[in-house]
Amino acid sequence: MNKPLVVITGASSGIGEATARKLSAEGYSLLLLARRIERLERLGLPNTLCRQVDVMDRESFRHALEEAEAQFGPVDCLINNAGIMLLGHVDTQDPVEWQRMFDVNVLGLLNGVHLVLAGMRERKAGTVINISSIAGRKTFPNHAAYCGTKFAVHAMGENIREEVADDNVRVITIAPGAVETELLGHTSSDDIKAGYESWKDSIGGAIAPDDIAGAISFAYNQPQNVCVREIVIAATRQQP
C-alpha cells in the first residue's frame, strides 16, 4: 500500500519538483499543483495526480484536493512551496510586484492551509510544511517587500502551530538560504540579478533543491508526536 497523500504546491520546478521526486521515491501518494501542468506530467511519478492550479484560485484548489482525496484518501501533508521573489528598491519598484508577492506568498499559502486544516484537526493528525526563507528571519538589500512576505510566513506558521498543536497537527517552517532554482529569474532588474549571482559565486554557490527536499523529508517523517518546528538551511559559507 502507498503511504498517505502529500500535496505540493509550486511543484513544477526547483524545491517543489525535488520534493515530489523524494517523497514519491519514499512511497507517498502525491497531488502536484502548479500553473505549468506539462512539467508536472513530465515527471512521470507513480500514484500521482497532477493539476493546473493557481494557489490564488481557491475553487480550483479545492476541486483538486477533493479529486485527490477521492483517489488516495485524506491529505496527510500540505507543502506550501509556491512562491515568487521580485527584488527591488521600494522607491523604484513597481507596486504591482509587491501585490503579486503578497498574493502568492501569503494569501496563496493561507488558501492551502484553510482548505486542509479542518480535516486534519478532525482526524487529529496531519502536517503543514511552509517553505519560507532566511529572508523571513532577517532583512537583505532589495528584499523589503519579499522579506515582508516571508516574515509573514514565519509568523503565521507559528501562530497556526500554537492553535492546532492540541489537535496533534504539526506546522513546520523550512527557511532556506540561497538555492539554485528559478526564483531569481522572476526579478525584473538585471543589475539586481547580476549582483545576486555574483554574491552566490562568492560563497561557493547556492545549495541544491535536493538539499531542501531532504530537510523536508526529515521533518515530515518524524513521528506525529514530534514537531520539528523550524529548519534553517543554507550553504556553509553563506553570510548572512
PDB file of C-alpha atoms in Angstrom:
ATOM      1  CA  MET A   1       0.000   0.000   0.000  1.00  0.00           C
ATOM      2  CA  ASN A   2       1.087   3.540  -0.685  1.00  0.00           C
ATOM      3  CA  LYS A   3       1.795   5.956   2.106  1.00  0.00           C
ATOM      4  CA  PRO A   4      -0.674   8.818   2.736  1.00  0.00           C
ATOM      5  CA  LEU A   5      -1.418  11.719   0.421  1.00  0.00           C
ATOM      6  CA  VAL A   6       1.003  14.651   0.248  1.00  0.00           C
ATOM      7  CA  VAL A   7       0.070  17.855  -1.586  1.00  0.00           C
ATOM      8  CA  ILE A   8       2.835  20.050  -3.019  1.00  0.00           C
ATOM      9  CA  THR A   9       2.186  23.488  -4.493  1.00  0.00           C
ATOM     10  CA  GLY A  10       4.628  25.016  -6.964  1.00  0.00           C
ATOM     11  CA  ALA A  11       5.771  21.509  -7.847  1.00  0.00           C
ATOM     12  CA  SER A  12       6.850  22.126 -11.442  1.00  0.00           C
ATOM     13  CA  SER A  13      10.475  23.071 -10.689  1.00  0.00           C
ATOM     14  CA  GLY A  14      13.063  23.728  -8.001  1.00  0.00           C
ATOM     15  CA  ILE A  15      12.292  22.730  -4.432  1.00  0.00           C
ATOM     16  CA  GLY A  16       8.782  21.555  -5.300  1.00  0.00           C
ATOM     17  CA  GLU A  17       9.976  19.222  -8.041  1.00  0.00           C
ATOM     18  CA  ALA A  18      12.840  17.853  -5.937  1.00  0.00           C
ATOM     19  CA  THR A  19      10.477  17.220  -3.031  1.00  0.00           C
ATOM     20  CA  ALA A  20       7.995  15.462  -5.291  1.00  0.00           C
ATOM     21  CA  ARG A  21      10.705  13.121  -6.538  1.00  0.00           C
ATOM     22  CA  LYS A  22      11.958  12.482  -2.993  1.00  0.00           C
ATOM     23  CA  LEU A  23       8.595  11.732  -1.423  1.00  0.00           C
ATOM     24  CA  SER A  24       7.451   9.676  -4.398  1.00  0.00           C
ATOM     25  CA  ALA A  25      10.554   7.502  -4.020  1.00  0.00           C
ATOM     26  CA  GLU A  26       9.586   7.071  -0.360  1.00  0.00           C
ATOM     27  CA  GLY A  27       6.203   5.703  -1.402  1.00  0.00           C
ATOM     28  CA  TYR A  28       3.865   8.629  -0.809  1.00  0.00           C
ATOM     29  CA  SER A  29       0.836   9.356  -2.983  1.00  0.00           C
ATOM     30  CA  LEU A  30       1.044  12.872  -4.383  1.00  0.00           C
ATOM     31  CA  LEU A  31      -1.107  15.723  -5.583  1.00  0.00           C
ATOM     32  CA  LEU A  32       1.164  18.081  -7.518  1.00  0.00           C
ATOM     33  CA  LEU A  33      -0.083  21.586  -8.225  1.00  0.00           C
ATOM     34  CA  ALA A  34       1.384  24.276 -10.468  1.00  0.00           C
ATOM     35  CA  ARG A  35       0.439  26.516 -13.345  1.00  0.00           C
ATOM     36  CA  ARG A  36       2.736  24.604 -15.744  1.00  0.00           C
ATOM     37  CA  ILE A  37       0.978  21.248 -15.731  1.00  0.00           C
ATOM     38  CA  GLU A  38       3.035  19.883 -18.617  1.00  0.00           C
ATOM     39  CA  ARG A  39       6.126  19.985 -16.410  1.00  0.00           C
ATOM     40  CA  LEU A  40       4.309  18.129 -13.659  1.00  0.00           C
ATOM     41  CA  GLU A  41       3.189  15.423 -16.040  1.00  0.00           C
ATOM     42  CA  ARG A  42       6.698  15.013 -17.469  1.00  0.00           C
ATOM     43  CA  LEU A  43       7.896  13.916 -14.025  1.00  0.00           C
ATOM     44  CA  GLY A  44       6.040  10.642 -14.622  1.00  0.00           C
ATOM     45  CA  LEU A  45       5.731   9.808 -10.934  1.00  0.00           C
ATOM     46  CA  PRO A  46       3.556   6.860  -9.835  1.00  0.00           C
ATOM     47  CA  ASN A  47       0.428   7.303  -7.717  1.00  0.00           C
ATOM     48  CA  THR A  48       0.442  10.988  -8.549  1.00  0.00           C
ATOM     49  CA  LEU A  49      -2.306  13.357  -9.626  1.00  0.00           C
ATOM     50  CA  CYS A  50      -1.177  16.495 -11.461  1.00  0.00           C
ATOM     51  CA  ARG A  51      -3.422  19.515 -11.727  1.00  0.00           C
ATOM     52  CA  GLN A  52      -3.042  23.027 -13.127  1.00  0.00           C
ATOM     53  CA  VAL A  53      -3.862  25.219 -10.144  1.00  0.00           C
ATOM     54  CA  ASP A  54      -3.033  28.793  -9.228  1.00  0.00           C
ATOM     55  CA  VAL A  55      -2.943  28.955  -5.420  1.00  0.00           C
ATOM     56  CA  MET A  56      -4.931  32.180  -5.591  1.00  0.00           C
ATOM     57  CA  ASP A  57      -7.858  30.310  -7.158  1.00  0.00           C
ATOM     58  CA  ARG A  58      -9.494  28.734  -4.112  1.00  0.00           C
ATOM     59  CA  GLU A  59     -12.152  26.855  -6.047  1.00  0.00           C
ATOM     60  CA  SER A  60      -9.757  25.092  -8.417  1.00  0.00           C
ATOM     61  CA  PHE A  61      -7.509  24.396  -5.416  1.00  0.00           C
ATOM     62  CA  ARG A  62     -10.459  22.895  -3.530  1.00  0.00           C
ATOM     63  CA  HIS A  63     -11.570  20.809  -6.502  1.00  0.00           C
ATOM     64  CA  ALA A  64      -8.073  19.359  -6.972  1.00  0.00           C
ATOM     65  CA  LEU A  65      -7.899  18.422  -3.280  1.00  0.00           C
ATOM     66  CA  GLU A  66     -11.295  16.722  -3.405  1.00  0.00           C
ATOM     67  CA  GLU A  67     -10.294  14.788  -6.513  1.00  0.00           C
ATOM     68  CA  ALA A  68      -7.037  13.624  -4.940  1.00  0.00           C
ATOM     69  CA  GLU A  69      -8.674  12.644  -1.657  1.00  0.00           C
ATOM     70  CA  ALA A  70     -11.268  10.587  -3.517  1.00  0.00           C
ATOM     71  CA  GLN A  71      -8.409   8.668  -5.121  1.00  0.00           C
ATOM     72  CA  PHE A  72      -5.793   8.466  -2.355  1.00  0.00           C
ATOM     73  CA  GLY A  73      -7.529   9.265   0.927  1.00  0.00           C
ATOM     74  CA  PRO A  74      -7.243  12.312   3.200  1.00  0.00           C
ATOM     75  CA  VAL A  75      -4.437  14.838   2.883  1.00  0.00           C
ATOM     76  CA  ASP A  76      -1.782  13.946   5.443  1.00  0.00           C
ATOM     77  CA  CYS A  77       0.658  16.690   4.490  1.00  0.00           C
ATOM     78  CA  LEU A  78       0.439  20.004   2.653  1.00  0.00           C
ATOM     79  CA  ILE A  79       3.713  21.504   1.470  1.00  0.00           C
ATOM     80  CA  ASN A  80       3.181  25.193   0.705  1.00  0.00           C
ATOM     81  CA  ASN A  81       6.034  25.721  -1.726  1.00  0.00           C
ATOM     82  CA  ALA A  82       4.553  28.042  -4.372  1.00  0.00           C
ATOM     83  CA  GLY A  83       6.195  31.443  -4.203  1.00  0.00           C
ATOM     84  CA  ILE A  84       7.728  34.289  -6.158  1.00  0.00           C
ATOM     85  CA  MET A  85      10.635  36.631  -5.436  1.00  0.00           C
ATOM     86  CA  LEU A  86      10.632  40.050  -7.083  1.00  0.00           C
ATOM     87  CA  LEU A  87      13.535  42.062  -5.729  1.00  0.00           C
ATOM     88  CA  GLY A  88      13.777  45.833  -5.911  1.00  0.00           C
ATOM     89  CA  HIS A  89      14.046  49.131  -4.043  1.00  0.00           C
ATOM     90  CA  VAL A  90      10.716  50.310  -2.671  1.00  0.00           C
ATOM     91  CA  ASP A  91      11.127  53.790  -4.167  1.00  0.00           C
ATOM     92  CA  THR A  92      11.585  52.467  -7.702  1.00  0.00           C
ATOM     93  CA  GLN A  93       9.931  49.032  -7.762  1.00  0.00           C
ATOM     94  CA  ASP A  94       6.572  48.663  -9.487  1.00  0.00           C
ATOM     95  CA  PRO A  95       3.944  48.295  -6.716  1.00  0.00           C
ATOM     96  CA  VAL A  96       2.287  45.606  -8.828  1.00  0.00           C
ATOM     97  CA  GLU A  97       5.236  43.392  -7.914  1.00  0.00           C
ATOM     98  CA  TRP A  98       4.586  43.857  -4.181  1.00  0.00           C
ATOM     99  CA  GLN A  99       0.967  42.831  -4.721  1.00  0.00           C
ATOM    100  CA  ARG A 100       1.937  39.715  -6.671  1.00  0.00           C
ATOM    101  CA  MET A 101       4.317  38.579  -3.926  1.00  0.00           C
ATOM    102  CA  PHE A 102       1.821  39.094  -1.122  1.00  0.00           C
ATOM    103  CA  ASP A 103      -0.902  37.405  -3.164  1.00  0.00           C
ATOM    104  CA  VAL A 104       1.106  34.246  -3.833  1.00  0.00           C
ATOM    105  CA  ASN A 105       3.483  34.036  -0.866  1.00  0.00           C
ATOM    106  CA  VAL A 106       0.974  34.980   1.834  1.00  0.00           C
ATOM    107  CA  LEU A 107      -2.622  34.696   0.642  1.00  0.00           C
ATOM    108  CA  GLY A 108      -1.968  31.669  -1.555  1.00  0.00           C
ATOM    109  CA  LEU A 109      -0.348  29.910   1.391  1.00  0.00           C
ATOM    110  CA  LEU A 110      -3.329  30.743   3.599  1.00  0.00           C
ATOM    111  CA  ASN A 111      -5.680  29.346   0.965  1.00  0.00           C
ATOM    112  CA  GLY A 112      -3.985  25.967   1.160  1.00  0.00           C
ATOM    113  CA  VAL A 113      -3.941  25.905   4.955  1.00  0.00           C
ATOM    114  CA  HIS A 114      -7.595  26.906   5.074  1.00  0.00           C
ATOM    115  CA  LEU A 115      -8.585  24.059   2.764  1.00  0.00           C
ATOM    116  CA  VAL A 116      -6.808  21.231   4.607  1.00  0.00           C
ATOM    117  CA  LEU A 117      -6.653  22.255   8.253  1.00  0.00           C
ATOM    118  CA  ALA A 118     -10.206  21.465   9.366  1.00  0.00           C
ATOM    119  CA  GLY A 119      -9.894  17.867   8.178  1.00  0.00           C
ATOM    120  CA  MET A 120      -6.542  17.444   9.877  1.00  0.00           C
ATOM    121  CA  ARG A 121      -7.886  18.778  13.170  1.00  0.00           C
ATOM    122  CA  GLU A 122     -10.883  16.464  12.952  1.00  0.00           C
ATOM    123  CA  ARG A 123      -8.651  13.429  12.275  1.00  0.00           C
ATOM    124  CA  LYS A 124      -6.182  14.507  14.982  1.00  0.00           C
ATOM    125  CA  ALA A 125      -3.303  14.067  12.536  1.00  0.00           C
ATOM    126  CA  GLY A 126      -1.614  15.941   9.733  1.00  0.00           C
ATOM    127  CA  THR A 127       1.304  18.167   8.848  1.00  0.00           C
ATOM    128  CA  VAL A 128       1.576  21.552   7.157  1.00  0.00           C
ATOM    129  CA  ILE A 129       5.030  22.488   5.880  1.00  0.00           C
ATOM    130  CA  ASN A 130       5.535  26.101   4.812  1.00  0.00           C
ATOM    131  CA  ILE A 131       8.537  26.957   2.662  1.00  0.00           C
ATOM    132  CA  SER A 132       9.736  30.335   3.875  1.00  0.00           C
ATOM    133  CA  SER A 133      13.266  31.759   3.658  1.00  0.00           C
ATOM    134  CA  ILE A 134      16.116  33.131   5.696  1.00  0.00           C
ATOM    135  CA  ALA A 135      14.567  36.366   4.407  1.00  0.00           C
ATOM    136  CA  GLY A 136      11.768  35.577   6.857  1.00  0.00           C
ATOM    137  CA  ARG A 137      14.229  35.935   9.734  1.00  0.00           C
ATOM    138  CA  LYS A 138      16.384  38.898   8.709  1.00  0.00           C
ATOM    139  CA  THR A 139      16.463  41.620   6.082  1.00  0.00           C
ATOM    140  CA  PHE A 140      18.526  41.926   2.891  1.00  0.00           C
ATOM    141  CA  PRO A 141      19.145  44.762   0.401  1.00  0.00           C
ATOM    142  CA  ASN A 142      16.486  44.950  -2.346  1.00  0.00           C
ATOM    143  CA  HIS A 143      14.282  42.479  -0.420  1.00  0.00           C
ATOM    144  CA  ALA A 144      11.895  44.758   1.512  1.00  0.00           C
ATOM    145  CA  ALA A 145       8.579  43.512   0.133  1.00  0.00           C
ATOM    146  CA  TYR A 146       9.821  39.944  -0.269  1.00  0.00           C
ATOM    147  CA  CYS A 147      11.084  39.916   3.324  1.00  0.00           C
ATOM    148  CA  GLY A 148       7.677  41.176   4.380  1.00  0.00           C
ATOM    149  CA  THR A 149       6.003  38.171   2.784  1.00  0.00           C
ATOM    150  CA  LYS A 150       8.428  35.703   4.336  1.00  0.00           C
ATOM    151  CA  PHE A 151       8.324  37.264   7.807  1.00  0.00           C
ATOM    152  CA  ALA A 152       4.558  36.793   7.450  1.00  0.00           C
ATOM    153  CA  VAL A 153       5.034  33.115   6.614  1.00  0.00           C
ATOM    154  CA  HIS A 154       7.107  32.611   9.770  1.00  0.00           C
ATOM    155  CA  ALA A 155       4.602  34.471  11.945  1.00  0.00           C
ATOM    156  CA  MET A 156       1.531  32.782  10.516  1.00  0.00           C
ATOM    157  CA  GLY A 157       3.105  29.350  10.744  1.00  0.00           C
ATOM    158  CA  GLU A 158       3.997  29.704  14.407  1.00  0.00           C
ATOM    159  CA  ASN A 159       0.616  31.218  15.235  1.00  0.00           C
ATOM    160  CA  ILE A 160      -1.242  28.389  13.490  1.00  0.00           C
ATOM    161  CA  ARG A 161       1.035  25.794  15.077  1.00  0.00           C
ATOM    162  CA  GLU A 162       0.037  27.039  18.518  1.00  0.00           C
ATOM    163  CA  GLU A 163      -3.628  26.900  17.566  1.00  0.00           C
ATOM    164  CA  VAL A 164      -3.596  23.301  16.295  1.00  0.00           C
ATOM    165  CA  ALA A 165      -0.979  21.611  18.488  1.00  0.00           C
ATOM    166  CA  ASP A 166      -3.604  20.253  20.887  1.00  0.00           C
ATOM    167  CA  ASP A 167      -5.242  18.546  17.907  1.00  0.00           C
ATOM    168  CA  ASN A 168      -1.982  16.687  17.171  1.00  0.00           C
ATOM    169  CA  VAL A 169      -1.419  18.645  13.943  1.00  0.00           C
ATOM    170  CA  ARG A 170       2.093  19.820  13.119  1.00  0.00           C
ATOM    171  CA  VAL A 171       3.088  23.075  11.409  1.00  0.00           C
ATOM    172  CA  ILE A 172       6.686  23.260  10.207  1.00  0.00           C
ATOM    173  CA  THR A 173       8.625  26.153   8.681  1.00  0.00           C
ATOM    174  CA  ILE A 174      11.540  25.459   6.335  1.00  0.00           C
ATOM    175  CA  ALA A 175      13.757  28.535   5.846  1.00  0.00           C
ATOM    176  CA  PRO A 176      16.280  28.043   3.029  1.00  0.00           C
ATOM    177  CA  GLY A 177      19.115  30.358   2.181  1.00  0.00           C
ATOM    178  CA  ALA A 178      20.169  30.724  -1.446  1.00  0.00           C
ATOM    179  CA  VAL A 179      19.042  27.726  -3.512  1.00  0.00           C
ATOM    180  CA  GLU A 180      19.654  27.065  -7.207  1.00  0.00           C
ATOM    181  CA  THR A 181      16.099  27.467  -8.501  1.00  0.00           C
ATOM    182  CA  GLU A 182      14.173  29.612 -10.971  1.00  0.00           C
ATOM    183  CA  LEU A 183      13.206  32.040  -8.184  1.00  0.00           C
ATOM    184  CA  LEU A 184      15.727  34.752  -9.026  1.00  0.00           C
ATOM    185  CA  GLY A 185      14.529  34.756 -12.628  1.00  0.00           C
ATOM    186  CA  HIS A 186      11.278  36.391 -11.526  1.00  0.00           C
ATOM    187  CA  THR A 187      13.151  39.613 -10.693  1.00  0.00           C
ATOM    188  CA  SER A 188      12.955  42.216 -13.468  1.00  0.00           C
ATOM    189  CA  SER A 189      16.158  44.152 -12.649  1.00  0.00           C
ATOM    190  CA  ASP A 190      19.188  42.820 -14.494  1.00  0.00           C
ATOM    191  CA  ASP A 191      21.526  44.702 -12.143  1.00  0.00           C
ATOM    192  CA  ILE A 192      20.000  43.104  -9.060  1.00  0.00           C
ATOM    193  CA  LYS A 193      20.123  39.652 -10.663  1.00  0.00           C
ATOM    194  CA  ALA A 194      23.774  40.123 -11.634  1.00  0.00           C
ATOM    195  CA  GLY A 195      24.646  41.223  -8.099  1.00  0.00           C
ATOM    196  CA  TYR A 196      22.826  38.244  -6.608  1.00  0.00           C
ATOM    197  CA  GLU A 197      24.626  35.824  -8.904  1.00  0.00           C
ATOM    198  CA  SER A 198      27.973  37.404  -8.027  1.00  0.00           C
ATOM    199  CA  TRP A 199      27.189  37.014  -4.328  1.00  0.00           C
ATOM    200  CA  LYS A 200      26.311  33.343  -4.833  1.00  0.00           C
ATOM    201  CA  ASP A 201      29.654  32.804  -6.563  1.00  0.00           C
ATOM    202  CA  SER A 202      31.441  34.447  -3.638  1.00  0.00           C
ATOM    203  CA  ILE A 203      30.057  31.840  -1.212  1.00  0.00           C
ATOM    204  CA  GLY A 204      30.919  28.890  -3.418  1.00  0.00           C
ATOM    205  CA  GLY A 205      27.455  28.586  -4.920  1.00  0.00           C
ATOM    206  CA  ALA A 206      23.964  28.057  -3.600  1.00  0.00           C
ATOM    207  CA  ILE A 207      22.709  24.753  -2.273  1.00  0.00           C
ATOM    208  CA  ALA A 208      20.607  22.384  -4.392  1.00  0.00           C
ATOM    209  CA  PRO A 209      16.843  21.826  -4.284  1.00  0.00           C
ATOM    210  CA  ASP A 210      17.578  18.218  -3.285  1.00  0.00           C
ATOM    211  CA  ASP A 211      19.146  19.541  -0.068  1.00  0.00           C
ATOM    212  CA  ILE A 212      15.870  21.210   0.868  1.00  0.00           C
ATOM    213  CA  ALA A 213      13.874  18.155  -0.165  1.00  0.00           C
ATOM    214  CA  GLY A 214      15.978  16.109   2.249  1.00  0.00           C
ATOM    215  CA  ALA A 215      15.220  18.524   5.078  1.00  0.00           C
ATOM    216  CA  ILE A 216      11.503  18.397   4.292  1.00  0.00           C
ATOM    217  CA  SER A 217      11.557  14.603   4.281  1.00  0.00           C
ATOM    218  CA  PHE A 218      13.424  14.524   7.596  1.00  0.00           C
ATOM    219  CA  ALA A 219      10.930  16.810   9.320  1.00  0.00           C
ATOM    220  CA  TYR A 220       7.862  15.146   7.861  1.00  0.00           C
ATOM    221  CA  ASN A 221       8.971  11.585   8.595  1.00  0.00           C
ATOM    222  CA  GLN A 222       9.353  12.193  12.306  1.00  0.00           C
ATOM    223  CA  PRO A 223       6.678  10.509  14.463  1.00  0.00           C
ATOM    224  CA  GLN A 224       3.467  12.513  14.597  1.00  0.00           C
ATOM    225  CA  ASN A 225       4.132  13.411  18.223  1.00  0.00           C
ATOM    226  CA  VAL A 226       7.423  15.089  17.215  1.00  0.00           C
ATOM    227  CA  CYS A 227       7.249  18.517  15.550  1.00  0.00           C
ATOM    228  CA  VAL A 228      10.420  19.965  14.075  1.00  0.00           C
ATOM    229  CA  ARG A 229       9.081  23.491  14.250  1.00  0.00           C
ATOM    230  CA  GLU A 230      11.682  25.181  12.055  1.00  0.00           C
ATOM    231  CA  ILE A 231      14.683  24.287   9.933  1.00  0.00           C
ATOM    232  CA  VAL A 232      17.044  26.993   8.677  1.00  0.00           C
ATOM    233  CA  ILE A 233      19.313  25.568   5.978  1.00  0.00           C
ATOM    234  CA  ALA A 234      21.888  27.325   3.813  1.00  0.00           C
ATOM    235  CA  ALA A 235      25.311  26.957   2.253  1.00  0.00           C
ATOM    236  CA  THR A 236      28.008  26.748   4.924  1.00  0.00           C
ATOM    237  CA  ARG A 237      29.728  29.852   3.562  1.00  0.00           C
ATOM    238  CA  GLN A 238      26.584  31.927   3.223  1.00  0.00           C
ATOM    239  CA  GLN A 239      26.749  35.128   5.246  1.00  0.00           C
ATOM    240  CA  PRO A 240      24.337  36.263   6.496  1.00  0.00           C
TER     241      PRO A 240
END
